[in-house]
mmCIF file of C-alpha atoms in Angstrom:
data_model
loop_
_atom_site.group_PDB
_atom_site.id
_atom_site.type_symbol
_atom_site.label_atom_id
_atom_site.label_comp_id
_atom_site.label_asym_id
_atom_site.label_seq_id
_atom_site.Cartn_x
_atom_site.Cartn_y
_atom_site.Cartn_z
ATOM 1 C CA MET G 1 75.001 157.898 107.938
ATOM 2 C CA ALA G 2 74.973 157.361 111.682
ATOM 3 C CA ILE G 3 77.073 155.169 113.934
ATOM 4 C CA GLY G 4 76.836 153.711 117.400
ATOM 5 C CA PRO G 5 74.568 151.714 119.641
ATOM 6 C CA THR G 6 71.742 154.248 119.134
ATOM 7 C CA SER G 7 72.347 155.038 115.456
ATOM 8 C CA THR G 8 70.034 157.348 113.527
ATOM 9 C CA SER G 9 70.437 158.365 109.919
ATOM 10 C CA ILE G 10 72.005 161.801 109.424
ATOM 11 C CA GLY G 11 72.368 161.887 105.622
ATOM 12 C CA GLY G 12 75.984 162.395 104.573
ATOM 13 C CA SER G 13 77.583 162.187 108.010
ATOM 14 C CA LEU G 14 78.664 159.652 110.601
ATOM 15 C CA ASN G 15 77.381 160.061 114.155
ATOM 16 C CA LEU G 16 79.695 158.272 116.577
ATOM 17 C CA GLY G 17 78.907 157.901 120.275
ATOM 18 C CA GLN G 18 81.325 159.749 122.561
ATOM 19 C CA THR G 19 82.163 156.590 124.534
ATOM 20 C CA ALA G 20 82.986 154.576 121.430
ATOM 21 C CA ALA G 21 85.011 157.434 119.893
ATOM 22 C CA GLN G 22 87.021 158.295 123.009
ATOM 23 C CA PRO G 23 90.045 156.063 122.144
ATOM 24 C CA LEU G 24 90.325 157.782 118.727
ATOM 25 C CA LYS G 25 91.312 161.178 120.222
ATOM 26 C CA LEU G 26 89.698 163.131 117.403
ATOM 27 C CA SER G 27 89.749 166.899 116.886
ATOM 28 C CA VAL G 28 87.494 169.201 114.857
ATOM 29 C CA GLY G 29 88.780 169.657 111.302
ATOM 30 C CA GLN G 30 90.683 166.389 111.274
ATOM 31 C CA MET G 31 90.464 164.420 108.009
ATOM 32 C CA LEU G 32 90.118 160.622 108.145
ATOM 33 C CA SER G 33 89.560 157.683 105.824
ATOM 34 C CA VAL G 34 87.096 154.889 106.573
ATOM 35 C CA THR G 35 86.620 151.604 104.725
ATOM 36 C CA VAL G 36 83.211 149.981 104.335
ATOM 37 C CA THR G 37 83.499 146.268 105.159
ATOM 38 C CA LYS G 38 79.881 145.057 104.928
ATOM 39 C CA VAL G 39 76.502 146.391 103.770
ATOM 40 C CA GLU G 40 73.116 144.860 104.575
ATOM 41 C CA GLY G 41 70.220 147.100 103.638
ATOM 42 C CA ASN G 42 70.846 150.408 105.382
ATOM 43 C CA GLN G 43 73.156 148.783 107.943
ATOM 44 C CA VAL G 44 76.830 149.498 107.242
ATOM 45 C CA ASN G 45 79.952 148.109 108.933
ATOM 46 C CA PHE G 46 83.241 149.923 108.422
ATOM 47 C CA ASN G 47 86.775 150.282 109.798
ATOM 48 C CA LEU G 48 88.201 153.486 111.232
ATOM 49 C CA ALA G 49 91.681 153.690 112.765
ATOM 50 C CA GLY G 50 91.838 149.931 113.101
ATOM 51 C CA ARG G 51 88.484 149.694 114.927
ATOM 52 C CA SER G 52 85.133 148.368 113.644
ATOM 53 C CA PHE G 53 81.929 150.428 113.837
ATOM 54 C CA THR G 54 78.325 150.014 112.719
ATOM 55 C CA ALA G 55 76.256 152.675 110.985
ATOM 56 C CA THR G 56 72.982 153.267 109.192
ATOM 57 C CA SER G 57 72.966 155.079 105.866
ATOM 58 C CA GLN G 58 70.512 156.132 103.198
ATOM 59 C CA GLN G 59 73.364 156.314 100.715
ATOM 60 C CA SER G 60 74.201 153.532 98.282
ATOM 61 C CA LEU G 61 77.462 152.058 99.563
ATOM 62 C CA GLN G 62 79.425 148.914 98.746
ATOM 63 C CA ALA G 63 81.817 146.707 100.688
ATOM 64 C CA GLY G 64 85.399 147.767 100.018
ATOM 65 C CA GLN G 65 84.430 151.386 99.350
ATOM 66 C CA GLN G 66 86.679 154.003 100.951
ATOM 67 C CA LEU G 67 85.264 157.269 102.249
ATOM 68 C CA ASP G 68 86.990 160.496 103.222
ATOM 69 C CA VAL G 69 85.404 162.079 106.304
ATOM 70 C CA LYS G 70 85.976 165.308 108.241
ATOM 71 C CA VAL G 71 85.480 165.697 111.992
ATOM 72 C CA THR G 72 82.940 168.520 112.420
ATOM 73 C CA GLN G 73 81.941 167.895 116.055
ATOM 74 C CA THR G 74 83.463 166.040 119.027
ATOM 75 C CA LYS G 75 80.920 166.769 121.845
ATOM 76 C CA PRO G 76 78.506 165.467 122.936
ATOM 77 C CA ASN G 77 78.753 163.074 119.986
ATOM 78 C CA VAL G 78 81.373 162.847 117.274
ATOM 79 C CA ILE G 79 80.098 163.887 113.827
ATOM 80 C CA LEU G 80 82.095 162.819 110.779
ATOM 81 C CA GLN G 81 81.036 164.563 107.578
ATOM 82 C CA ILE G 82 81.485 162.538 104.376
ATOM 83 C CA GLN G 83 83.577 164.477 101.857
ATOM 84 C CA PRO G 84 83.333 164.342 98.049
ATOM 85 C CA ARG G 85 85.981 162.009 96.708
ATOM 86 C CA THR G 86 87.574 161.810 93.281
ATOM 87 C CA ALA G 87 89.857 159.113 91.992
ATOM 88 C CA PRO G 88 93.358 159.823 93.398
ATOM 89 C CA GLY G 89 95.880 161.027 90.898
ATOM 90 C CA THR G 90 93.393 161.040 87.987
ATOM 91 C CA PRO G 91 94.754 163.547 85.462
ATOM 92 C CA GLN G 92 92.506 166.226 83.958
ATOM 93 C CA PRO G 93 91.854 165.931 80.174
ATOM 94 C CA ASN G 94 94.512 168.521 79.205
ATOM 95 C CA THR G 95 97.023 166.936 81.575
ATOM 96 C CA GLN G 96 96.202 163.488 80.230
ATOM 97 C CA GLN G 97 96.837 164.668 76.674
ATOM 98 C CA ALA G 98 100.166 166.219 77.655
ATOM 99 C CA LEU G 99 101.206 163.005 79.417
ATOM 100 C CA GLN G 100 100.332 160.900 76.377
ATOM 101 C CA THR G 101 102.312 163.234 74.111
ATOM 102 C CA ALA G 102 105.337 163.012 76.388
ATOM 103 C CA TYR G 103 104.963 159.244 76.565
ATOM 104 C CA ARG G 104 105.001 158.884 72.773
ATOM 105 C CA GLN G 105 108.065 161.121 72.490
ATOM 106 C CA LEU G 106 110.073 159.344 75.171
ATOM 107 C CA LEU G 107 109.185 155.743 74.365
ATOM 108 C CA PRO G 108 111.415 155.332 71.257
ATOM 109 C CA ASN G 109 114.420 156.933 72.995
ATOM 110 C CA GLN G 110 114.836 155.111 76.304
ATOM 111 C CA MET G 111 116.505 152.044 77.775
ATOM 112 C CA PRO G 112 116.050 149.914 80.921
ATOM 113 C CA ILE G 113 117.603 151.601 83.926
ATOM 114 C CA ASN G 114 119.880 148.759 84.939
ATOM 115 C CA GLN G 115 121.041 148.332 81.344
ATOM 116 C CA GLY G 116 121.960 152.015 81.321
ATOM 117 C CA LEU G 117 123.878 151.598 84.579
ATOM 118 C CA GLN G 118 125.758 148.625 83.143
ATOM 119 C CA GLN G 119 126.823 150.717 80.164
ATOM 120 C CA LEU G 120 127.816 153.519 82.511
ATOM 121 C CA VAL G 121 130.253 151.107 84.137
ATOM 122 C CA GLN G 122 131.734 150.370 80.715
ATOM 123 C CA PHE G 123 132.195 154.095 80.058
ATOM 124 C CA SER G 124 133.996 154.500 83.372
ATOM 125 C CA GLN G 125 136.452 151.771 82.381
ATOM 126 C CA THR G 126 137.566 153.379 79.104
ATOM 127 C CA GLY G 127 139.992 155.811 80.755
ATOM 128 C CA LEU G 128 138.868 158.474 78.257
ATOM 129 C CA LEU G 129 136.599 160.517 80.517
ATOM 130 C CA PRO G 130 137.546 163.805 82.238
ATOM 131 C CA SER G 131 138.469 163.316 85.890
ATOM 132 C CA ASN G 132 135.447 165.229 87.261
ATOM 133 C CA ILE G 133 133.000 163.094 85.252
ATOM 134 C CA GLN G 134 134.886 159.913 86.117
ATOM 135 C CA SER G 135 134.683 160.794 89.813
ATOM 136 C CA HIS G 136 130.950 161.533 89.593
ATOM 137 C CA ILE G 137 130.228 158.202 87.890
ATOM 138 C CA THR G 138 132.257 156.305 90.486
ATOM 139 C CA SER G 139 130.395 158.020 93.337
ATOM 140 C CA LEU G 140 127.011 157.356 91.698
ATOM 141 C CA LEU G 141 127.709 153.654 91.201
ATOM 142 C CA GLU G 142 128.937 153.221 94.769
ATOM 143 C CA GLN G 143 125.625 154.569 96.142
ATOM 144 C CA LEU G 144 123.449 152.101 94.212
ATOM 145 C CA PHE G 145 121.585 149.349 96.021
ATOM 146 C CA LYS G 146 123.527 146.184 96.841
ATOM 147 C CA PRO G 147 120.968 143.506 97.872
ATOM 148 C CA SER G 148 122.104 141.085 100.558
ATOM 149 C CA THR G 149 120.716 138.875 103.294
ATOM 150 C CA GLN G 150 121.424 141.744 105.710
ATOM 151 C CA THR G 151 119.207 144.259 103.881
ATOM 152 C CA SER G 152 116.744 145.857 106.317
ATOM 153 C CA ALA G 153 113.245 147.174 105.629
ATOM 154 C CA LYS G 154 114.471 150.720 106.333
ATOM 155 C CA GLU G 155 117.292 150.379 103.827
ATOM 156 C CA LEU G 156 114.920 149.037 101.182
ATOM 157 C CA LYS G 157 112.554 151.963 101.775
ATOM 158 C CA ASN G 158 115.433 154.438 101.410
ATOM 159 C CA GLN G 159 116.458 152.795 98.151
ATOM 160 C CA LEU G 160 112.903 153.098 96.830
ATOM 161 C CA LEU G 161 112.811 156.776 97.801
ATOM 162 C CA SER G 162 116.106 157.444 96.011
ATOM 163 C CA SER G 163 115.210 155.462 92.866
ATOM 164 C CA GLY G 164 114.500 158.668 90.925
ATOM 165 C CA LEU G 165 110.712 158.318 90.803
ATOM 166 C CA PHE G 166 110.123 160.726 93.682
ATOM 167 C CA LEU G 167 112.654 163.477 92.928
ATOM 168 C CA GLU G 168 110.143 166.210 92.057
ATOM 169 C CA ASN G 169 107.958 165.249 95.013
ATOM 170 C CA GLN G 170 110.916 165.647 97.380
ATOM 171 C CA LEU G 171 111.944 168.945 95.780
ATOM 172 C CA GLY G 172 108.416 170.245 96.278
ATOM 173 C CA LYS G 173 108.644 169.498 99.982
ATOM 174 C CA THR G 174 112.185 170.609 100.793
ATOM 175 C CA GLN G 175 113.257 172.829 97.853
ATOM 176 C CA LYS G 176 116.653 171.132 98.202
ATOM 177 C CA PRO G 177 117.911 168.474 95.774
ATOM 178 C CA PRO G 178 118.491 165.153 97.558
ATOM 179 C CA THR G 179 122.130 164.129 97.430
ATOM 180 C CA ASN G 180 121.608 160.434 96.681
ATOM 181 C CA ASP G 181 118.609 160.470 94.311
ATOM 182 C CA LEU G 182 119.403 158.553 91.113
ATOM 183 C CA LYS G 183 117.579 160.932 88.777
ATOM 184 C CA ALA G 184 119.223 163.953 90.390
ATOM 185 C CA ARG G 185 122.675 162.375 90.052
ATOM 186 C CA LEU G 186 122.064 161.451 86.403
ATOM 187 C CA LEU G 187 120.838 164.994 85.637
ATOM 188 C CA GLN G 188 123.960 166.442 87.243
ATOM 189 C CA LEU G 189 126.129 164.096 85.217
ATOM 190 C CA LEU G 190 124.291 164.992 82.002
ATOM 191 C CA GLN G 191 124.833 168.696 82.704
ATOM 192 C CA MET G 192 128.555 168.100 83.298
ATOM 193 C CA THR G 193 128.746 166.143 80.042
ATOM 194 C CA GLN G 194 127.032 168.895 78.066
ATOM 195 C CA GLN G 195 129.373 171.529 79.518
ATOM 196 C CA THR G 196 132.439 169.563 78.466
ATOM 197 C CA LYS G 197 133.807 170.481 75.046
ATOM 198 C CA ALA G 198 133.190 167.715 72.536
ATOM 199 C CA SER G 199 136.745 168.189 71.277
ATOM 200 C CA ASP G 200 138.113 167.106 74.674
ATOM 201 C CA THR G 201 136.960 163.504 74.153
ATOM 202 C CA THR G 202 134.922 161.595 71.593
ATOM 203 C CA GLU G 203 133.047 159.843 74.411
ATOM 204 C CA MET G 204 130.956 162.864 75.424
ATOM 205 C CA PRO G 205 128.193 162.594 72.762
ATOM 206 C CA LYS G 206 127.848 158.846 73.424
ATOM 207 C CA LEU G 207 127.708 159.377 77.191
ATOM 208 C CA ALA G 208 125.144 162.172 76.843
ATOM 209 C CA LYS G 209 122.908 159.920 74.717
ATOM 210 C CA LEU G 210 123.168 157.085 77.256
ATOM 211 C CA LEU G 211 122.266 159.387 80.142
ATOM 212 C CA SER G 212 119.312 160.871 78.248
ATOM 213 C CA GLN G 213 117.924 157.423 77.421
ATOM 214 C CA THR G 214 118.246 156.253 81.027
ATOM 215 C CA LEU G 215 116.609 159.429 82.330
ATOM 216 C CA ASN G 216 113.807 158.990 79.804
ATOM 217 C CA ARG G 217 113.079 155.544 81.253
ATOM 218 C CA ILE G 218 112.716 157.023 84.746
ATOM 219 C CA THR G 219 110.439 159.760 83.369
ATOM 220 C CA LEU G 220 108.303 157.142 81.606
ATOM 221 C CA GLN G 221 107.823 155.319 84.903
ATOM 222 C CA GLN G 222 106.819 158.622 86.512
ATOM 223 C CA ILE G 223 104.256 159.256 83.772
ATOM 224 C CA GLN G 224 102.808 155.785 84.250
ATOM 225 C CA ALA G 225 102.580 156.407 87.995
ATOM 226 C CA ILE G 226 100.783 159.729 87.473
ATOM 227 C CA GLU G 227 98.252 158.125 85.154
ATOM 228 C CA ASN G 228 97.574 155.324 87.629
ATOM 229 C CA PRO G 229 99.271 155.785 91.031
ATOM 230 C CA ASN G 230 97.948 152.449 92.323
ATOM 231 C CA LEU G 231 99.768 150.586 89.567
ATOM 232 C CA LEU G 232 103.205 151.887 90.473
ATOM 233 C CA ASN G 233 105.823 149.446 89.234
ATOM 234 C CA ILE G 234 109.376 149.954 90.441
ATOM 235 C CA GLN G 235 112.374 148.274 88.888
ATOM 236 C CA LEU G 236 114.874 148.941 91.631
ATOM 237 C CA PRO G 237 118.192 150.405 90.390
ATOM 238 C CA LEU G 238 120.940 147.980 91.368
ATOM 239 C CA GLN G 239 124.677 148.306 91.618
ATOM 240 C CA PRO G 240 125.964 146.336 88.598
ATOM 241 C CA ASN G 241 126.840 142.830 89.756
ATOM 242 C CA PRO G 242 127.218 139.358 88.225
ATOM 243 C CA TYR G 243 124.222 137.882 90.097
ATOM 244 C CA ILE G 244 121.081 140.049 89.854
ATOM 245 C CA ASP G 245 120.054 141.845 86.665
ATOM 246 C CA GLU G 246 116.586 143.099 87.641
ATOM 247 C CA MET G 247 114.463 143.361 90.788
ATOM 248 C CA GLU G 248 110.730 144.094 90.585
ATOM 249 C CA ILE G 249 108.474 144.563 93.617
ATOM 250 C CA ASP G 250 104.655 144.313 93.616
ATOM 251 C CA ILE G 251 102.549 144.986 96.750
ATOM 252 C CA ARG G 252 98.798 144.393 96.995
ATOM 253 C CA ARG G 253 96.079 144.187 99.642
ATOM 254 C CA GLN G 254 92.730 142.394 99.850
ATOM 255 C CA ALA G 255 90.389 144.163 102.241
ATOM 256 C CA LYS G 256 86.942 143.653 100.704
ATOM 257 C CA GLU G 257 86.271 140.447 102.594
ATOM 258 C CA THR G 258 87.495 138.895 105.814
ATOM 259 C CA PRO G 259 90.093 137.920 106.608
ATOM 260 C CA ASP G 260 92.073 140.900 105.388
ATOM 261 C CA PHE G 261 95.475 140.028 103.898
ATOM 262 C CA TRP G 262 98.533 141.540 102.223
ATOM 263 C CA GLU G 263 100.681 139.962 99.542
ATOM 264 C CA VAL G 264 104.055 140.852 98.055
ATOM 265 C CA ILE G 265 105.544 139.403 94.887
ATOM 266 C CA VAL G 266 109.248 139.908 94.188
ATOM 267 C CA ASN G 267 110.584 138.943 90.772
ATOM 268 C CA LEU G 268 114.353 138.599 90.360
ATOM 269 C CA THR G 269 116.147 138.211 87.049
ATOM 270 C CA LEU G 270 119.337 136.394 87.994
ATOM 271 C CA SER G 271 122.358 135.330 85.994
ATOM 272 C CA SER G 272 121.226 131.741 86.672
ATOM 273 C CA GLY G 273 117.561 132.247 85.724
ATOM 274 C CA GLU G 274 114.346 133.843 86.957
ATOM 275 C CA LEU G 275 113.264 133.545 90.587
ATOM 276 C CA SER G 276 109.846 134.639 91.826
ATOM 277 C CA SER G 277 108.565 134.671 95.395
ATOM 278 C CA LYS G 278 105.135 135.419 96.827
ATOM 279 C CA LEU G 279 104.717 136.364 100.470
ATOM 280 C CA MET G 280 101.212 136.473 101.946
ATOM 281 C CA PHE G 281 100.481 138.004 105.356
ATOM 282 C CA MET G 282 97.164 136.893 106.888
ATOM 283 C CA ASN G 283 96.007 136.320 110.470
ATOM 284 C CA ASP G 284 99.403 137.538 111.754
ATOM 285 C CA GLU G 285 101.168 134.737 109.874
ATOM 286 C CA ILE G 286 103.248 134.590 106.709
ATOM 287 C CA SER G 287 103.062 132.029 103.930
ATOM 288 C CA LEU G 288 105.829 132.023 101.348
ATOM 289 C CA SER G 289 105.905 130.328 97.942
ATOM 290 C CA LEU G 290 108.933 130.221 95.637
ATOM 291 C CA TRP G 291 109.293 129.452 91.942
ATOM 292 C CA ALA G 292 112.327 129.029 89.674
ATOM 293 C CA ASP G 293 112.301 128.835 85.889
ATOM 294 C CA ASN G 294 114.856 126.022 85.655
ATOM 295 C CA THR G 295 115.763 122.824 87.510
ATOM 296 C CA ASN G 296 119.244 123.873 88.639
ATOM 297 C CA LEU G 297 117.984 127.080 90.227
ATOM 298 C CA GLU G 298 115.084 125.236 91.856
ATOM 299 C CA GLN G 299 117.495 122.757 93.439
ATOM 300 C CA ARG G 300 119.582 125.603 94.860
ATOM 301 C CA VAL G 301 116.455 127.226 96.271
ATOM 302 C CA ARG G 302 115.304 123.948 97.800
ATOM 303 C CA ALA G 303 118.695 123.440 99.449
ATOM 304 C CA GLY G 304 118.444 126.888 101.017
ATOM 305 C CA LEU G 305 114.951 126.439 102.515
ATOM 306 C CA PRO G 306 116.191 125.377 106.017
ATOM 307 C CA GLU G 307 118.370 128.493 106.224
ATOM 308 C CA LEU G 308 115.468 130.647 105.030
ATOM 309 C CA GLN G 309 113.133 129.197 107.675
ATOM 310 C CA ALA G 310 115.794 129.747 110.343
ATOM 311 C CA SER G 311 116.120 133.411 109.322
ATOM 312 C CA PHE G 312 112.374 133.937 109.834
ATOM 313 C CA GLN G 313 112.631 132.300 113.251
ATOM 314 C CA GLN G 314 115.616 134.431 114.265
ATOM 315 C CA ALA G 315 113.723 137.565 113.258
ATOM 316 C CA ALA G 316 110.704 136.411 115.336
ATOM 317 C CA ILE G 317 108.482 136.493 112.238
ATOM 318 C CA PRO G 318 105.665 133.889 112.385
ATOM 319 C CA LEU G 319 106.045 131.657 109.315
ATOM 320 C CA LYS G 320 103.055 129.415 108.614
ATOM 321 C CA GLN G 321 104.547 127.627 105.623
ATOM 322 C CA VAL G 322 107.193 127.908 102.920
ATOM 323 C CA PHE G 323 107.133 125.786 99.791
ATOM 324 C CA ILE G 324 108.267 125.569 96.171
ATOM 325 C CA THR G 325 105.543 125.795 93.555
ATOM 326 C CA GLN G 326 105.582 124.527 89.983
ATOM 327 C CA GLN G 327 103.771 127.583 88.654
ATOM 328 C CA LYS G 328 104.959 131.164 88.761
ATOM 329 C CA PRO G 329 103.176 133.008 91.614
ATOM 330 C CA GLU G 330 100.269 135.208 90.620
ATOM 331 C CA ASN G 331 98.342 137.868 92.484
ATOM 332 C CA HIS G 332 95.141 136.941 94.268
ATOM 333 C CA PRO G 333 92.222 138.029 92.009
ATOM 334 C CA GLN G 334 90.693 140.133 94.817
ATOM 335 C CA ALA G 335 93.951 141.799 95.869
ATOM 336 C CA GLN G 336 94.323 145.437 94.946
ATOM 337 C CA LYS G 337 97.546 147.189 94.042
ATOM 338 C CA VAL G 338 98.962 149.453 96.741
ATOM 339 C CA ALA G 339 101.012 152.497 95.810
ATOM 340 C CA LEU G 340 104.212 152.327 97.851
ATOM 341 C CA ILE G 341 104.519 156.085 98.206
ATOM 342 C CA ASP G 342 102.341 159.021 97.197
ATOM 343 C CA LEU G 343 103.855 160.374 93.973
ATOM 344 C CA HIS G 344 103.554 163.888 92.571
ATOM 345 C CA VAL G 345 105.715 165.024 89.676
#
C-alpha cells in the first residue's frame, strides 16, 4: 500500500511523502494504528493521527478496518509496514476452556456488587464485629463513589479504575497494591475475617460468605472482559444511599462512515424508578435524550431540563438539543463498543 500525491503500490506497506508526514513527527520503530475510511478499487482513504491520507493497495481492505503499522523509514519518504493483527484479547483454546470452567464455578456463588455492599453496611451496624474489621469496613464504605452534580470526568475515571476490574493489571505495572481498589480492599477484609477465630463472633462465617460472593461477581466481570474486551460492562460500585441502586455505563463509537460520532448510554436504577440517558457527540455538538419508566419520574426530569441546559452552557459544552423520549434509548446499529480501559488479568 502506498500513500501520497505520487502513490505507488508497495505491497504490505504505506509510503507517505515526507512533506505530508512532517507534522506527524514519526521515528523508526514507532507503532501506529490507522483506520480505513473508504475503499474504491485499489484506492484507499484512511485516518492516521487525526489526519486523512490516500493510498493505493493490492490488498483486500474494507472501510472501518483498523491496521497496525510500524515505521521502518522516515527519509526520504516515510514507510509504514503493515503488521499482522489478531483480535485483541482473544483467549487461546486452553485459556478459553479455563475461563469457562471458572465462570461455571463462580456463577452459582455470587451476588451483585452493590447488593453485597448494602449487606456489608448491615453487618457494620450489628455491633458484633471485632474493632479492626469494623474499622476496615467503615473506611471501605467511605471511599466508595458518591455521584453528584459536581462529579468531574477525572473523578469518574478514578472510580472506574478503582472498581476492582483492573486490580491485577495495576499490580502488573507497579507491583504495589493500590490503596483504594475495591477488590483489593475486599480481599484484605476477607483475609482479616478468615484470621479471626470463629469462636470470637458468630458473624465471621456469614461475613466471609458475603465477601466471597461479592468478590466472585467482580471476578466474573473480569472473565467476561477477558473473553471480549470490547464488551466491557461496568456496574459502578456506589456508596450505599437511598437514591441510586445501580449505575451502568456504555460507550460506543461509529467510525465506519462519515460523520464520525460517539455515544454514551447511562442507565440508573433509582429508588423512584429507572432513568436512562443517551448522549451523542457528533460534529462537535452534543444531543441528549432522556427516558423514565414512570410518569412521576418523567415529570421530575422534565422540570429539571432548564437547569440541565444551563449546566451545559456554564461548562461551555455545545448542546444541540435535549429532549425526553417515550422509548428507552438504544445504541445506534453501526456504533461499536469501546473498551474504557485495556484490561489484563
